[in-house]
Amino acid sequence: MIVVLKAKASKAQIEAVVREIRKLGYKPHPILGVERTVIAAIGDERAHHSLETLISMSGVDQVMPVQRRYKLVSRETNPKGTHLNILGHIFGGKKFQIIAGPCSVENESQIMETARAVKKAGATFLRGGAFKPRTSPYEFQGLKHEGLKLLEKAKAATGLGIVTEVLSESDVDLVAEYADILQIGARNAQNFALLVAAAKTGKPILLKRGMSMKIEEWLLSAEYILSNGNPNVILCERGIRTFETLMRNTLDLGAVALAKAETHLPVIVDPSQGAGRADLVSAMCKASAAVNADGLIIEVHPNPKEAMSDGAQQVTLHQFSELMGDMKPFLKAAKRL
Amino acid sequence: MIVVLKAKASKAQIEAVVREIRKLGYKPHPILGVERTVIAAIGDERAHHSLETLISMSGVDQVMPVQRRYKLVSRETNPKGTHLNILGHIFGGKKFQIIAGPCSVENESQIMETARAVKKAGATFLRGGAFKPRTSPYEFQGLKHEGLKLLEKAKAATGLGIVTEVLSESDVDLVAEYADILQIGARNAQNFALLVAAAKTGKPILLKRGMSMKIEEWLLSAEYILSNGNPNVILCERGIRTFETLMRNTLDLGAVALAKAETHLPVIVDPSQGAGRADLVSAMCKASAAVNADGLIIEVHPNPKEAMSDGAQQVTLHQFSELMGDMKPFLKAAKRL
Amino acid sequence: MIVVLKAKASKAQIEAVVREIRKLGYKPHPILGVERTVIAAIGDERAHHSLETLISMSGVDQVMPVQRRYKLVSRETNPKGTHLNILGHIFGGKKFQIIAGPCSVENESQIMETARAVKKAGATFLRGGAFKPRTSPYEFQGLKHEGLKLLEKAKAATGLGIVTEVLSESDVDLVAEYADILQIGARNAQNFALLVAAAKTGKPILLKRGMSMKIEEWLLSAEYILSNGNPNVILCERGIRTFETLMRNTLDLGAVALAKAETHLPVIVDPSQGAGRADLVSAMCKASAAVNADGLIIEVHPNPKEAMSDGAQQVTLHQFSELMGDMKPFLKAAKRL
Amino acid sequence: MIVVLKAKASKAQIEAVVREIRKLGYKPHPILGVERTVIAAIGDERAHHSLETLISMSGVDQVMPVQRRYKLVSRETNPKGTHLNILGHIFGGKKFQIIAGPCSVENESQIMETARAVKKAGATFLRGGAFKPRTSPYEFQGLKHEGLKLLEKAKAATGLGIVTEVLSESDVDLVAEYADILQIGARNAQNFALLVAAAKTGKPILLKRGMSMKIEEWLLSAEYILSNGNPNVILCERGIRTFETLMRNTLDLGAVALAKAETHLPVIVDPSQGAGRADLVSAMCKASAAVNADGLIIEVHPNPKEAMSDGAQQVTLHQFSELMGDMKPFLKAAKRL
């Protein structure tokens, strides 16, 4: 920690800060600058009491941490990167993984038709929401257990692994029975009780970035999962909230490149939520390959204009098949084919 | 719903949209403009399938809802405003309510000393976190059940009502045993499973605004509580996340004035989280009275520089007592004394 | 400056950084921490080359400045605060100053009627745009020189001082002939050429905060004016851009309290732009008094529904007169009456 | 325009709105909905007075425009897209254009060395700031006229075209003498006086997106240039300001894809400003090719750690040469080679 004193801090104020730093378990190291004094407080910031509270002392102007707050997820812990094997498919390896399927599971024919089509086009996992987090209580909340059973049928028919969201601690065990990858959505990215409950199933977890989450906070949410004994985390960038209104979210591909450098975890992209517009999905898929993402989770629906949720951002089966072809040259360029 | 066609939409495209609107349960009403056609779709947007999916049709440029998405919380439902009586104190009435106490319950002497001091200075409720949502898993997570028992002691000694946060569906019943008001924090403001579980206790709920939540979304989260049978909701503005770095959050007092006009619910302000700096708390308290808030929830700690969480934003017992005095003329101006 | 090395920085990397710090004119002071080395670089950050470029060296993780970047505007330079006398009215003194008038000057009767009404209700300055910065080239751009002449008439008739915006370096002298206070708008808050040109007129300058300007950047724009020889600056908070869509901007009253503490300059609030909704103006005016602002600039129009710009946020003459009355108790509470 | 009445609007209120719509030059077309009345106002929104002012009428809840506000820049005006020929290089054609060079021109050897290196690596234009917009008045403001002369020398030696920023209306003619492309920076993106002055030189203009500019506003700034008789505009996405602090800006590649679809103008990307970190530049360059950008403007410096501005985001000559190679497969994938 670096404690910056005010320009006019008195000797007594400086000494009080020095005493307090020592009391809180750090070794103070004052440095006299040209305009003001700075005190380096030596000690492990993750082990000790944070010194950020010292800002409340009268002579203190700023307190600045110098360490990363995460440890288990940091690239240094595993410089070669995690290769996460799920049903024989590797996330974080050479191959680019495609998860595709509807926003919500709506009925048997919808999910079966979609599963077959995305499988044929090259997807390895099927997504589909059975429990849906909806902004309004009056919107379709998902088929719940019934939806999970339909996903199971689709898996049986196609061999695709299942990715589905869990919204409630009390559903974690049920959803984990059906899911090959448990999805934690953006709205729950700092629902720590759910993160811990999901971690404890041991299942791989797809952790979406919260809609206004700093990258550090996202990695710390992953750290909650790892520090609760589950190393199987896939990070997923899905767009952040900004002032722009022509797109539902602003896809932050810089964050993908940064998360890849900062952590050893696989990182994938959700281009559907990421822009909220079907017409931008193809471009965002190609760009994801270019920034070294490890895969994509794409919303696909047989008839978006009658979708029960998020129709504006789902591509049709035909569009999906086309975009899978259009991506090939970019995957090849990224050495992911 | 208003469906705006593209400037060059063909007759066939327009007719397809008209058919689809009818199919989804609305009555289409096309209007020929000078540059483009607009179709008003008549029907109750809350009862029918949303037409926003029509954006995926080739001739459609925009789909615009015209109704509010919330109903039970809207001011029209209860034009005089809710007066919520908790332990004889009315939220939403003439009197301005003060909730005060430490960010976290840390130990018996800390909470007892604080409770006595805030009571003496005029607070009617005691806040204190027993379960703490912390960005990092390595930070102090609260005393949990032990913390609740300490709050109970403080209540017994002072008569103050208890406001404390619940983080997990599985703790809802336990926390509800001790709390007079259940707090849902900013990170859980769209944790719908927790909202529903908390609603079902019947206890009054303090619902904080999420850190990048639009006002409409905040009201819809409240709508989740009301539509699950619990009308006892207090909204709490606690600052939103912006690009500014000198303050932890940007307190949005316009949102308070707007929420008061749009809903019949009491609205209070958290000036401590709201700015994240103790030196701004007093000004933000006075401004809250000026925008017609119904009360405040203020973080107070006997020794902020050694606080186990959020020391930078907690005021001392002495500062609290002073600010209670400083607020009086503003409460009088607001006719809240 | 504090230069934080990477956790695994080699001895050679550290030495290279030390050499570079010395080369750039600072005295390096390395401190060995438990996890990583930190180097305090002693020297005046405003006089020397910034060390932020060192981030490009291989062993460096972060570079953190410890000084404020502004000097002339900082509170330390003038602890008692600037009292700016304009036509006998003091900005920054005890009295709260009211600037009021239409968004745009539209015609003689509009500006004369408004001027008389705001004068009668207690305003001391008349605002009115003659040169209008409009997002679209097809929107009303103001009456220009003609508008300035109408403002002059209104001043002659009422004695109100004139506040009007200047958009172009080549208009600075013309506008300065008519204006008692030159307004620099949010879009030009980092138009440094205009800031310098306006500064050189010697006229008092009302400097609006840019719509996504950090407080530090706002103060540095003021520093441009002071460092070009003009100490007569009034800061004006006018709302920042956020994700919220129910309000045009988010009025940041915390920034007002902070700017008052950090600088010696008068700070006023524009509640009209600040929320972009006439129905919120009254609450925002009262709150401005509560956070210790020195005044307000309010948009007032005889007939907002036919205004040529920003009708949604202008209050009527009657509403203005009412809000002036409604503010009185809050001004009294703030000891500004 | 669509005017949405309040749910409880009276017949008299509705009639008043109808009258006002007619008075303002539109043809009102009221539609009775299940919950509320909506009035379609038929007329050209770009020709008439905007109806947004009607929000100030008592029965009105919302006013929603249905047309685009821009015309000359819209894709419909030129469906095949603009091919802008500058010194024989086409922006908006098949070939991907590379502009490269230092943030600031610092001295002769720096600019000559950089120019030769970027030319050799494949750049077609040289960038370099002679007039620098700096947040603080104490930071290096550029070599000004001297810098322009050095750029001229570099052009003479290498044949590279010159891209350089103009900050002031009074420098427009001087800068236009030396520049092949005039750059308008993010801070001046709504400095309409400068846009018009630059437009009038007839020179091609590189228009950066403002740091919190909505896409619509960016296109309207371009519309200012086209409507002042200069069709030679290149749009440049350079990152927007968000809450994230690990990157200086958030590069918005969705905006690039969207701008390409909405307008006929060439769109390029500034990955240096876009992330503000040299280590992310290469990934962002590849991603720009993937979203169909027409080129890049990249900051390159022989010795970033001693750069006089923005050292953190400039790549070295060697890194630049490498990234030009690394991009090739992606340009090939995008069919831009």
CSV table of C-alpha atoms in Angstrom, one decimal, chain C residues 20 23-24 46 49 52-57 69 72 133-139 141 167-170 187-188 190-193 211-214 217 220 223-224 227 241 304-308 311-312, chain D residues 20 23-24 46 49 52-57 69 72 133-139 141 167-170 187-188 190-193 211-214 217 220 223-224 227 241 304-308 311-312:
chain,number,residue,atom,x,y,z
C,20,GLU,CA,15.3,5.8,-16.6
C,23,LYS,CA,17.4,10.2,-16.6
C,24,LEU,CA,13.9,11.8,-16.7
C,46,ARG,CA,4.2,19.3,-12.8
C,49,HIS,CA,8.4,14.9,-17.8
C,52,GLU,CA,3.6,7.5,-17.0
C,53,THR,CA,5.6,6.5,-20.1
C,54,LEU,CA,7.6,4.1,-18.0
C,55,ILE,CA,4.6,1.7,-18.2
C,56,SER,CA,6.1,0.7,-21.5
C,57,MET,CA,9.2,-0.8,-19.8
C,69,ARG,CA,-2.2,18.3,-11.7
C,72,LEU,CA,-3.9,27.9,-9.7
C,133,PRO,CA,-24.4,24.5,-30.5
C,134,ARG,CA,-26.8,22.0,-32.0
C,135,THR,CA,-26.2,18.3,-32.5
C,136,SER,CA,-27.7,18.5,-36.0
C,137,PRO,CA,-26.8,21.0,-38.7
C,138,TYR,CA,-30.5,21.2,-39.5
C,139,GLU,CA,-31.6,22.5,-36.1
C,141,GLN,CA,-28.5,27.7,-34.8
C,167,LEU,CA,-18.9,28.8,-29.7
C,168,SER,CA,-16.2,30.0,-32.0
C,169,GLU,CA,-12.8,31.7,-31.5
C,170,SER,CA,-13.7,34.1,-34.2
C,187,ARG,CA,-19.2,20.4,-25.8
C,188,ASN,CA,-16.4,23.0,-25.8
C,190,GLN,CA,-11.9,20.8,-23.7
C,191,ASN,CA,-11.8,23.1,-26.8
C,192,PHE,CA,-8.6,24.5,-25.5
C,193,ALA,CA,-8.2,27.1,-28.3
C,211,MET,CA,-20.7,15.7,-20.5
C,212,SER,CA,-18.3,12.9,-19.5
C,213,MET,CA,-15.6,15.0,-18.0
C,214,LYS,CA,-13.9,13.8,-14.9
C,217,GLU,CA,-10.3,17.4,-16.2
C,220,LEU,CA,-7.7,21.5,-15.5
C,223,GLU,CA,-6.6,25.9,-15.0
C,224,TYR,CA,-6.1,26.7,-18.7
C,227,SER,CA,-2.9,30.2,-16.4
C,241,ARG,CA,-24.0,11.4,-19.4
C,304,PRO,CA,-41.8,26.0,-23.7
C,305,LYS,CA,-44.0,23.9,-26.0
C,306,GLU,CA,-43.1,26.1,-28.9
C,307,ALA,CA,-39.5,26.8,-27.9
C,308,MET,CA,-37.0,26.6,-30.7
C,311,GLY,CA,-38.5,22.9,-24.8
C,312,ALA,CA,-38.6,19.8,-22.6
D,20,GLU,CA,-50.6,22.2,-31.2
D,23,LYS,CA,-50.0,24.6,-35.4
D,24,LEU,CA,-46.4,23.3,-35.6
D,46,ARG,CA,-36.1,17.4,-40.5
D,49,HIS,CA,-40.0,22.3,-35.9
D,52,GLU,CA,-40.2,17.2,-28.7
D,53,THR,CA,-41.2,20.4,-27.0
D,54,LEU,CA,-44.7,19.0,-26.6
D,55,ILE,CA,-43.5,17.0,-23.6
D,56,SER,CA,-44.1,20.2,-21.7
D,57,MET,CA,-47.9,19.9,-22.3
D,69,ARG,CA,-31.8,12.9,-38.2
D,72,LEU,CA,-26.2,13.1,-46.5
D,133,PRO,CA,-4.8,18.9,-27.2
D,134,ARG,CA,-3.6,18.3,-23.7
D,135,THR,CA,-5.8,17.9,-20.6
D,136,SER,CA,-3.4,20.1,-18.6
D,137,PRO,CA,-1.9,23.4,-19.7
D,138,TYR,CA,1.4,22.3,-18.2
D,139,GLU,CA,1.8,19.4,-20.6
D,141,GLN,CA,1.5,21.3,-26.4
D,167,LEU,CA,-7.3,22.3,-32.8
D,168,SER,CA,-8.1,25.8,-33.7
D,169,GLU,CA,-10.2,27.6,-36.3
D,170,SER,CA,-7.4,30.1,-36.7
D,187,ARG,CA,-12.5,16.5,-27.7
D,188,ASN,CA,-13.5,18.7,-30.7
D,190,GLN,CA,-18.8,18.6,-31.4
D,191,ASN,CA,-16.8,21.8,-31.8
D,192,PHE,CA,-19.1,22.8,-34.7
D,193,ALA,CA,-17.2,26.0,-35.5
D,211,MET,CA,-15.4,10.1,-26.0
D,212,SER,CA,-19.0,9.8,-24.9
D,213,MET,CA,-20.6,10.4,-28.2
D,214,LYS,CA,-23.6,8.4,-29.2
D,217,GLU,CA,-24.3,12.3,-32.7
D,220,LEU,CA,-24.5,14.2,-37.2
D,223,GLU,CA,-23.4,15.6,-41.5
D,224,TYR,CA,-22.1,19.1,-40.5
D,227,SER,CA,-23.7,19.8,-45.4
D,241,ARG,CA,-15.2,6.4,-21.9
D,304,PRO,CA,7.8,5.1,-26.0
D,305,LYS,CA,9.2,5.3,-22.5
D,306,GLU,CA,10.6,8.8,-23.3
D,307,ALA,CA,7.7,9.9,-25.4
D,308,MET,CA,6.4,13.4,-24.7
D,311,GLY,CA,3.9,6.8,-24.1
D,312,ALA,CA,1.8,4.0,-22.6
